[in-house]
Coordinates of C-alpha atoms in Angstrom, one line a residue:
M224 CA 11.4 144.0 134.3
T225 CA 13.0 140.8 132.9
T226 CA 11.6 141.4 129.7
M227 CA 12.8 145.2 129.7
T228 CA 16.3 144.0 130.9
T229 CA 16.5 141.5 128.0
G230 CA 15.4 144.3 125.8
D231 CA 17.9 146.8 127.4
R232 CA 20.4 144.0 126.6
S233 CA 19.3 143.7 123.0
T234 CA 19.3 147.4 122.4
S235 CA 22.9 147.6 123.9
T236 CA 23.8 144.7 121.8
C237 CA 22.6 146.4 118.7
T238 CA 24.3 149.5 119.6
A239 CA 27.6 147.7 120.0
S240 CA 27.1 146.1 116.6
T241 CA 26.4 149.4 115.2
S242 CA 29.1 150.9 116.6
T243 CA 31.5 147.8 115.4
G244 CA 30.1 148.3 111.9
T245 CA 31.2 151.9 111.8
R246 CA 34.7 151.1 113.2
A247 CA 35.2 148.4 110.6
S248 CA 34.1 150.8 107.6
T249 CA 36.8 153.2 108.9
T250 CA 39.6 150.8 109.4
T251 CA 42.0 149.7 106.7
T252 CA 42.2 145.8 106.1
P253 CA 45.3 144.3 105.1
T254 CA 43.9 143.4 101.8
T255 CA 42.9 147.1 101.1
A256 CA 46.6 148.2 102.5
T257 CA 48.0 145.6 100.0
R258 CA 46.0 146.7 97.1
A259 CA 46.7 150.5 97.9
L260 CA 50.4 149.7 98.0
A261 CA 50.3 147.7 94.7
R262 CA 48.4 150.6 92.9
R263 CA 51.0 152.9 94.2
W264 CA 53.7 150.8 93.1
A265 CA 52.3 150.4 89.6
A266 CA 51.9 154.2 89.3
Y267 CA 55.3 154.9 90.3
L268 CA 56.5 152.1 87.6
S269 CA 54.3 153.6 85.0
A270 CA 55.0 157.3 85.5
E271 CA 56.8 159.1 82.9
V272 CA 60.4 160.1 83.5
D273 CA 63.2 161.9 81.4
A274 CA 64.6 159.4 78.7
A275 CA 68.2 161.1 78.7
S276 CA 69.8 158.6 81.3
L277 CA 68.5 155.6 79.3
A278 CA 69.6 157.3 76.0
V279 CA 73.4 157.8 77.8
F280 CA 73.5 154.0 78.9
R281 CA 72.1 153.0 75.4
I282 CA 75.2 154.9 73.8
A283 CA 77.7 153.4 76.3
Y284 CA 76.3 149.8 75.9
G285 CA 76.8 150.0 71.9
G286 CA 80.2 151.3 72.3
L287 CA 81.1 148.7 74.7
I288 CA 80.2 146.0 72.7
A289 CA 81.6 147.5 69.4
W290 CA 85.0 147.8 71.2
E291 CA 84.8 144.2 72.5
V292 CA 84.2 143.3 68.9
V293 CA 87.5 145.0 67.9
R294 CA 89.4 143.1 71.0
Y295 CA 88.1 139.8 69.5
V296 CA 89.5 140.7 66.2
L297 CA 92.8 142.2 67.5
H298 CA 93.4 139.0 69.6
D299 CA 92.2 136.5 67.0
R300 CA 89.8 135.1 69.4
I301 CA 87.0 134.9 66.6
Y302 CA 89.2 132.1 65.1
R303 CA 90.4 130.3 68.1
Y304 CA 87.0 130.4 70.0
Y305 CA 84.7 129.7 67.1
I306 CA 86.3 128.3 64.2
E307 CA 89.5 126.2 65.1
P308 CA 87.7 123.9 67.6
G309 CA 86.4 120.4 66.1
F310 CA 83.9 120.4 68.9
Y311 CA 81.9 122.7 71.0
F312 CA 80.3 122.6 74.4
S313 CA 77.1 124.1 73.4
F314 CA 74.7 125.1 75.9
V315 CA 71.8 124.1 73.4
P316 CA 72.7 121.0 71.3
F317 CA 71.5 122.2 68.1
I318 CA 73.1 125.7 67.9
R319 CA 76.6 125.4 66.1
P320 CA 79.0 128.0 64.8
W321 CA 78.4 129.4 61.0
G322 CA 80.6 127.6 58.6
G323 CA 83.5 128.8 56.7
T324 CA 84.0 132.6 57.4
G325 CA 80.3 132.8 58.7
M326 CA 81.6 133.8 62.4
Y327 CA 83.5 136.7 61.0
W328 CA 80.5 138.1 59.0
H329 CA 78.6 137.5 62.4
F330 CA 80.9 139.4 64.4
A331 CA 81.0 142.1 61.6
A332 CA 77.1 142.2 62.1
V333 CA 77.6 142.3 65.7
F334 CA 79.7 145.6 65.2
V335 CA 77.4 147.2 63.0
L336 CA 74.3 146.7 65.1
S337 CA 76.1 148.0 68.1
L338 CA 77.2 151.2 66.4
L339 CA 73.2 151.4 65.2
C340 CA 72.1 150.9 68.8
A341 CA 74.3 153.6 70.2
A342 CA 73.3 156.1 67.4
G343 CA 69.8 155.2 67.9
L344 CA 69.2 154.5 64.2
F345 CA 66.4 151.9 63.4
Y346 CA 66.6 151.3 67.1
R347 CA 63.8 148.8 67.5
V348 CA 65.2 146.5 65.1
S349 CA 68.9 147.0 65.7
A350 CA 68.5 146.4 69.4
A351 CA 66.6 143.3 69.1
L352 CA 69.0 142.0 66.3
L353 CA 72.0 142.8 68.7
C354 CA 70.4 141.0 71.5
A355 CA 69.9 138.0 69.5
A356 CA 73.2 138.0 68.0
L357 CA 75.1 138.3 71.2
T358 CA 72.8 135.5 72.6
Y359 CA 73.7 133.3 69.6
V360 CA 77.6 133.7 70.7
F361 CA 76.8 133.3 74.2
L362 CA 75.3 129.9 73.7
L363 CA 77.9 128.5 71.2
D364 CA 80.5 127.2 73.6
K365 CA 80.4 126.6 77.7
A366 CA 84.2 127.0 77.5
Q367 CA 83.9 130.8 76.7
Y368 CA 81.4 131.2 79.4
L369 CA 81.9 134.9 80.7
N370 CA 79.6 136.7 83.4
H371 CA 80.1 140.0 81.4
L372 CA 78.8 138.4 77.8
Y373 CA 75.7 137.0 80.0
L374 CA 75.0 140.6 81.3
L375 CA 75.4 142.0 77.9
C376 CA 72.5 139.7 76.8
L377 CA 70.5 140.4 79.7
L378 CA 71.0 144.3 79.3
G379 CA 70.6 143.8 75.6
L380 CA 67.1 142.1 76.1
L381 CA 65.9 144.9 78.5
L382 CA 67.1 147.6 76.2
A383 CA 65.4 146.1 73.1
V384 CA 62.0 146.3 74.7
A385 CA 62.9 149.9 76.3
P386 CA 62.1 153.1 74.4
A387 CA 65.8 154.1 74.9
H388 CA 65.8 155.8 71.5
R389 CA 63.6 158.5 72.4
A390 CA 66.4 161.0 73.4
L391 CA 69.7 161.6 71.8
S392 CA 69.2 159.2 68.9
L393 CA 69.0 159.5 65.0
D394 CA 65.5 157.9 64.9
R395 CA 64.4 160.8 67.3
L396 CA 65.9 163.2 64.7
R397 CA 64.2 161.6 61.8
A398 CA 61.1 161.6 63.6
R399 CA 61.3 165.6 64.4
R400 CA 62.0 166.3 60.5
A401 CA 59.3 164.1 59.3
S402 CA 56.9 165.9 61.9
P403 CA 58.1 168.4 64.1
A404 CA 54.7 168.7 66.0
G405 CA 54.1 165.0 66.2
A406 CA 57.4 163.7 67.5
P407 CA 57.1 161.8 70.7
A408 CA 58.2 163.3 74.1
E409 CA 61.6 162.4 75.4
T410 CA 60.2 160.5 78.2
A411 CA 59.9 156.8 79.0
P412 CA 57.8 154.8 81.6
R413 CA 60.1 154.4 84.6
L414 CA 59.6 150.5 84.5
Y415 CA 62.1 150.3 82.0
L416 CA 64.7 152.3 83.7
F417 CA 64.0 150.4 86.8
A418 CA 64.3 146.9 85.1
L419 CA 67.9 148.1 84.0
Q420 CA 68.9 149.3 87.5
A421 CA 67.3 146.0 89.2
Q422 CA 69.5 144.0 87.0
I423 CA 72.6 145.6 87.7
A424 CA 71.7 145.5 91.6
I425 CA 71.1 141.8 91.4
V426 CA 74.5 141.4 89.9
Y427 CA 76.3 143.0 92.6
F428 CA 74.1 141.6 95.5
Y429 CA 74.3 138.0 94.4
G430 CA 78.2 138.6 93.7
G431 CA 78.3 139.5 97.4
V432 CA 76.1 136.5 98.8
A433 CA 78.5 134.1 96.8
K434 CA 81.2 135.3 98.7
L435 CA 79.7 134.3 101.8
N436 CA 81.7 131.1 102.0
G437 CA 84.7 129.9 104.2
D438 CA 87.5 130.4 101.6
W439 CA 86.5 133.9 100.8
L440 CA 86.3 134.8 104.3
R441 CA 89.6 133.7 105.2
G442 CA 91.2 135.5 102.2
Q443 CA 91.3 132.8 99.3
P444 CA 91.7 132.7 96.6
L445 CA 92.4 136.3 96.3
T446 CA 95.5 136.1 98.7
M447 CA 96.9 133.6 96.0
W448 CA 96.2 135.8 93.0
L449 CA 97.5 139.2 94.6
A450 CA 100.8 137.4 95.4
E451 CA 101.2 136.9 91.7
H452 CA 101.6 140.8 91.5
R453 CA 104.4 140.7 93.9
G454 CA 106.9 142.2 91.2
A455 CA 104.4 145.3 90.4
P456 CA 106.2 148.6 91.2
L457 CA 105.4 150.3 94.4
V458 CA 102.3 148.3 95.3
G459 CA 103.7 144.8 94.8
P460 CA 105.1 144.0 98.1
L461 CA 101.8 145.4 99.8
L462 CA 99.6 143.2 97.4
A463 CA 101.6 139.9 98.3
A464 CA 101.3 140.4 102.1
P465 CA 98.6 137.8 103.4
A466 CA 96.8 140.7 105.0
A467 CA 96.1 142.5 101.8
G468 CA 94.2 139.4 100.5
L469 CA 92.2 139.2 103.6
A470 CA 91.3 143.0 103.7
L471 CA 90.4 143.1 100.0
S472 CA 88.3 140.1 100.1
W473 CA 86.1 141.6 103.3
A474 CA 86.1 144.9 101.3
G475 CA 85.0 143.5 97.9
L476 CA 82.2 141.4 100.1
L477 CA 81.0 144.5 101.7
I478 CA 80.9 146.5 98.6
D479 CA 79.1 143.9 96.7
L480 CA 76.4 143.5 99.4
S481 CA 75.9 147.2 99.7
M482 CA 76.3 148.6 96.4
G483 CA 72.7 148.2 95.2
F484 CA 71.3 150.0 98.1
L485 CA 73.8 152.6 98.0
L486 CA 72.9 153.4 94.3
F487 CA 69.2 153.3 94.7
S488 CA 69.3 155.9 97.4
R489 CA 69.7 159.7 96.1
R490 CA 71.4 160.5 99.6
T491 CA 74.0 157.7 99.2
F492 CA 74.2 157.4 95.5
P493 CA 77.5 159.7 95.3
I494 CA 79.0 157.4 97.9
G495 CA 78.0 154.3 96.0
A496 CA 79.0 155.7 92.5
A497 CA 82.6 156.6 93.9
L498 CA 83.0 153.1 95.4
A499 CA 81.9 151.7 92.3
V500 CA 84.5 153.4 90.2
V501 CA 87.0 152.6 92.4
F502 CA 86.1 148.9 92.7
N503 CA 85.5 148.1 89.3
L504 CA 88.9 150.0 88.1
S505 CA 90.6 148.2 90.7
N506 CA 89.1 144.6 89.3
A507 CA 90.3 145.7 85.7
L508 CA 93.8 146.3 86.8
L509 CA 94.1 143.2 88.9
F510 CA 92.2 140.8 86.6
K511 CA 91.8 140.1 83.0
I512 CA 88.0 140.4 83.1
G513 CA 87.3 142.1 79.8
I514 CA 84.8 145.0 79.6
F515 CA 82.7 143.8 82.7
P516 CA 84.2 146.6 85.0
Y517 CA 83.5 149.2 82.6
A518 CA 80.0 147.9 81.8
M519 CA 79.2 148.5 85.5
I520 CA 80.8 151.8 85.7
A521 CA 78.7 152.7 82.7
S522 CA 75.5 151.3 84.5
L523 CA 76.1 154.2 87.0
A524 CA 74.3 156.5 84.6
L525 CA 70.8 154.6 85.2
F526 CA 71.0 155.1 88.9
A527 CA 71.5 159.2 89.1
D528 CA 68.6 161.4 88.4
P529 CA 67.0 160.5 84.9
S530 CA 67.4 164.0 83.6
W531 CA 71.1 164.5 84.7
P532 CA 72.6 164.4 81.2
R533 CA 70.5 167.6 80.5
R534 CA 72.4 169.4 83.3
R535 CA 75.7 168.0 82.8
L536 CA 75.5 167.8 79.1
P537 CA 73.3 170.5 77.9
F538 CA 75.0 170.9 74.5
L539 CA 73.5 167.6 73.4
F540 CA 70.1 168.4 73.7
R541 CA 67.4 171.0 72.3
R542 CA 65.8 173.4 74.7
A543 CA 62.6 172.8 73.0
D544 CA 62.6 169.0 73.7
R545 CA 63.1 169.7 77.6
P546 CA 60.7 167.4 79.0
G547 CA 60.2 169.3 82.2
D548 CA 61.6 168.8 85.9
G549 CA 59.0 166.7 87.1
V550 CA 57.3 163.4 86.0
E551 CA 53.8 163.0 84.0
V552 CA 51.8 160.7 85.9
P553 CA 50.1 158.4 83.1
S554 CA 46.1 158.3 82.9
P555 CA 44.5 155.2 84.3
A556 CA 43.9 154.1 80.7
A557 CA 47.7 154.2 80.3
G558 CA 48.5 152.3 83.5
R559 CA 46.0 149.6 82.1
R560 CA 47.9 149.4 78.9
R561 CA 51.0 148.9 80.9
G562 CA 49.6 145.9 82.8
L563 CA 51.3 143.4 80.7
P564 CA 54.6 145.1 80.8
L565 CA 54.6 145.4 84.5
A566 CA 53.7 141.5 84.9
L567 CA 56.4 140.6 82.8
L568 CA 58.9 143.0 84.7
H569 CA 58.0 141.3 87.9
G570 CA 58.1 137.8 86.4
Y571 CA 61.7 138.8 84.9
L572 CA 62.8 139.7 88.3
L573 CA 61.6 137.0 90.2
V574 CA 63.3 134.5 87.7
H575 CA 66.8 136.4 88.3
L576 CA 66.3 136.6 91.9
A577 CA 65.8 132.7 92.0
V578 CA 68.2 131.2 89.5
P579 CA 71.3 132.3 91.3
L580 CA 70.0 130.2 94.3
R581 CA 69.5 127.1 92.7
H582 CA 72.7 125.6 93.5
W583 CA 71.1 125.0 97.0
A584 CA 68.9 122.3 95.4
Y585 CA 72.1 120.3 94.4
P586 CA 74.2 118.4 96.9
G587 CA 77.9 119.1 97.3
D588 CA 79.8 122.3 97.1
V589 CA 79.1 124.5 94.0
A590 CA 82.4 125.7 94.0
W591 CA 83.7 122.0 93.7
N592 CA 81.1 120.5 91.6
E593 CA 80.2 123.6 89.6
A594 CA 76.6 123.0 89.7
G595 CA 74.6 126.0 89.7
H596 CA 77.8 128.1 89.1
R597 CA 76.8 129.5 86.0
F598 CA 74.3 132.2 85.6
S599 CA 74.7 133.1 89.3
W600 CA 77.1 135.8 89.4
R601 CA 79.6 133.8 91.1
M602 CA 82.6 136.0 90.0
K603 CA 86.4 135.2 90.9
L604 CA 85.7 132.5 93.7
R605 CA 87.8 129.8 93.2
D606 CA 91.1 128.6 91.7
K607 CA 91.3 125.0 90.6
N608 CA 94.7 123.3 90.0
V609 CA 94.8 120.1 88.3
S610 CA 97.3 117.6 88.7
E611 CA 96.1 114.8 86.7
L612 CA 93.7 114.6 83.8
D613 CA 93.1 111.2 82.0
I614 CA 90.2 110.3 79.9
R615 CA 89.8 106.5 78.9
V616 CA 87.7 104.6 76.6
L617 CA 86.8 101.0 77.4
D618 CA 85.5 99.0 74.3
P619 CA 82.9 96.5 75.6
R620 CA 83.6 94.0 73.3
T621 CA 87.2 93.5 73.4
G622 CA 88.0 95.0 76.8
V623 CA 90.7 97.1 75.3
R624 CA 91.2 100.5 77.3
E625 CA 92.9 103.2 75.8
S626 CA 93.8 106.9 77.0
L627 CA 92.6 109.7 74.8
D628 CA 95.1 112.3 73.3
L629 CA 93.0 115.2 74.7
E630 CA 95.2 117.8 72.6
G631 CA 93.9 116.3 69.3
W632 CA 90.1 116.6 70.5
L633 CA 90.3 120.1 72.3
T634 CA 92.0 123.4 72.0
D635 CA 94.1 124.4 75.1
R636 CA 91.4 126.9 76.1
Q637 CA 88.7 124.2 76.1
L638 CA 91.0 121.8 77.7
G639 CA 91.8 124.2 80.5
E640 CA 88.0 124.9 81.2
M641 CA 86.8 121.4 81.0
S642 CA 89.3 119.9 83.3
T643 CA 87.8 121.8 86.3
R644 CA 84.1 121.5 85.5
P645 CA 82.3 118.3 85.9
D646 CA 79.4 118.9 83.3
M647 CA 81.8 119.8 80.5
I648 CA 83.8 116.4 81.1
V649 CA 80.4 114.8 80.7
D650 CA 79.4 116.6 77.4
F651 CA 82.8 115.4 76.1
A652 CA 82.5 111.9 77.3
H653 CA 79.1 111.8 75.3
H654 CA 80.7 113.3 72.4
V655 CA 83.8 110.7 72.3
A656 CA 81.3 107.9 72.8
D657 CA 79.0 109.3 69.8
R658 CA 82.1 109.6 67.7
W659 CA 83.4 105.8 68.7
R660 CA 80.0 104.3 67.9
E661 CA 80.0 106.1 64.5
D662 CA 83.5 104.7 63.8
F663 CA 83.3 101.2 65.4
G664 CA 79.6 100.3 65.7
V665 CA 79.6 100.0 69.6
R666 CA 79.1 102.7 72.2
P667 CA 82.2 102.4 74.8
I668 CA 82.4 103.3 78.4
V669 CA 84.3 106.5 78.9
T670 CA 85.7 107.1 82.4
A671 CA 88.0 110.1 83.7
R672 CA 90.6 110.4 86.3
V673 CA 90.6 114.1 87.4
V674 CA 92.6 115.1 90.5
A675 CA 92.3 118.9 91.6
S676 CA 92.7 121.3 94.5
L677 CA 90.5 124.1 95.1
N678 CA 91.8 127.3 96.5
G679 CA 95.0 125.8 97.9
G680 CA 93.3 122.9 99.3
P681 CA 94.2 119.1 99.2
Y682 CA 94.2 117.3 95.9
R683 CA 91.2 114.7 95.4
D684 CA 89.2 113.0 92.7
L685 CA 86.8 115.8 90.9
V686 CA 84.7 113.1 89.4
D687 CA 84.2 109.2 90.1
P688 CA 86.9 107.5 88.3
T689 CA 84.7 104.2 88.1
L690 CA 82.0 106.0 86.4
D691 CA 80.7 105.7 82.8
L692 CA 80.3 109.4 82.0
A693 CA 78.9 108.5 78.8
S694 CA 75.9 107.1 80.4
Q695 CA 75.4 110.2 82.7
P696 CA 72.6 112.8 82.0
R697 CA 73.6 116.2 80.6
G698 CA 72.3 119.6 80.9
L699 CA 71.8 122.3 83.3
L700 CA 70.3 120.1 85.8
A701 CA 73.0 117.1 85.7
V702 CA 75.1 117.0 88.7
V703 CA 78.5 114.9 88.7
Q704 CA 79.3 113.9 92.3
P705 CA 83.0 112.8 93.3
P706 CA 83.5 109.3 95.0

């Protein structure tokens, strides 16, 4: 009986094991579910979609850059920014402006390349050269740092690798004439469209995250800036009211944080697009921020249905080139070939999700010390007033200390930008020390007395006035703390 009972128990155990094994074979494990989700995501990004919206954005992008070059010429910015200065706060030490009239020719090349990009002529070459030419200008001088120029460089990089010339391009026309039957379809893998969409969403989202600070939530510095428009017809008194600055600060915060989510959803896209147009046009009217608002409005072309230009602008397309209303799911072989682009896309997005948060790794307030401010979409967040700026040089051999005539070293724009940015003050101190050593054979001690106010707050030292700035580290990782 005992043996039989034991055998029964053994039999029962085996049965349970078999039942468990059956359940395991039919239950999806977390690893399996993750792999399935990853495959569906890769298939989604690899799917072919209509290239029409990419083409419309390509045209707008090239047109905006061409117009920006015209603005630079009309306002004499090429000379004032890149020829007149005797010193440049370059992001990369070996990058310097072209000599003579070279910068005029460079901007002429940017103008031509932007038109070629818009027209889709020799697109692969012209788009790559345009991106390189813009990046060169961007890296020349920190004093000319603009978020919209940084964004144009990033969008140029993404467009240079995207097949944005497969629709509405002269390259497409040339290919069709050369081989009517062999011209490529007017489609593109969705991953290129998604990369551009994600980049725009990152700009909005981090622009909102940066606004989550005490000054912005209490309406500063927007209240101070709006008060400057008190003389405007009709709306002047309204803009000058303190309540207006507070209300618009919170409105800007909510719009920035929600915009990416609104644009990505087909149901909420019309609401997001309307808000984006009103928001960016308001910024364009209130502030001098160049073509940035218009670039953000143009980016709305990327978020609508990819084939929307064929419905709204049918006269631009040949019926024979219509790719169809659906999407073409690539074959497994095509998916494998796109493994590298998918990996690069995710790496690119991870970098741009992490870089705007790097100021958390630095001590102090980023709005004050500027460490981690650039490349982070921290836009229109601070207003610094400088009451005192005195940079002095001490000769260690003689003990003689003298103040520098800064207007003889820097342009007005460079001086204004440097006075509120500690890292640029350090760059300038190194330049002064290098020049002094060349002229007098000894490297001096360079100190700075900079007294500033942030968003209407109390005046205090921006950098330690006793610190030898010429001995401090330079570059993106350098942080100069006040005493």
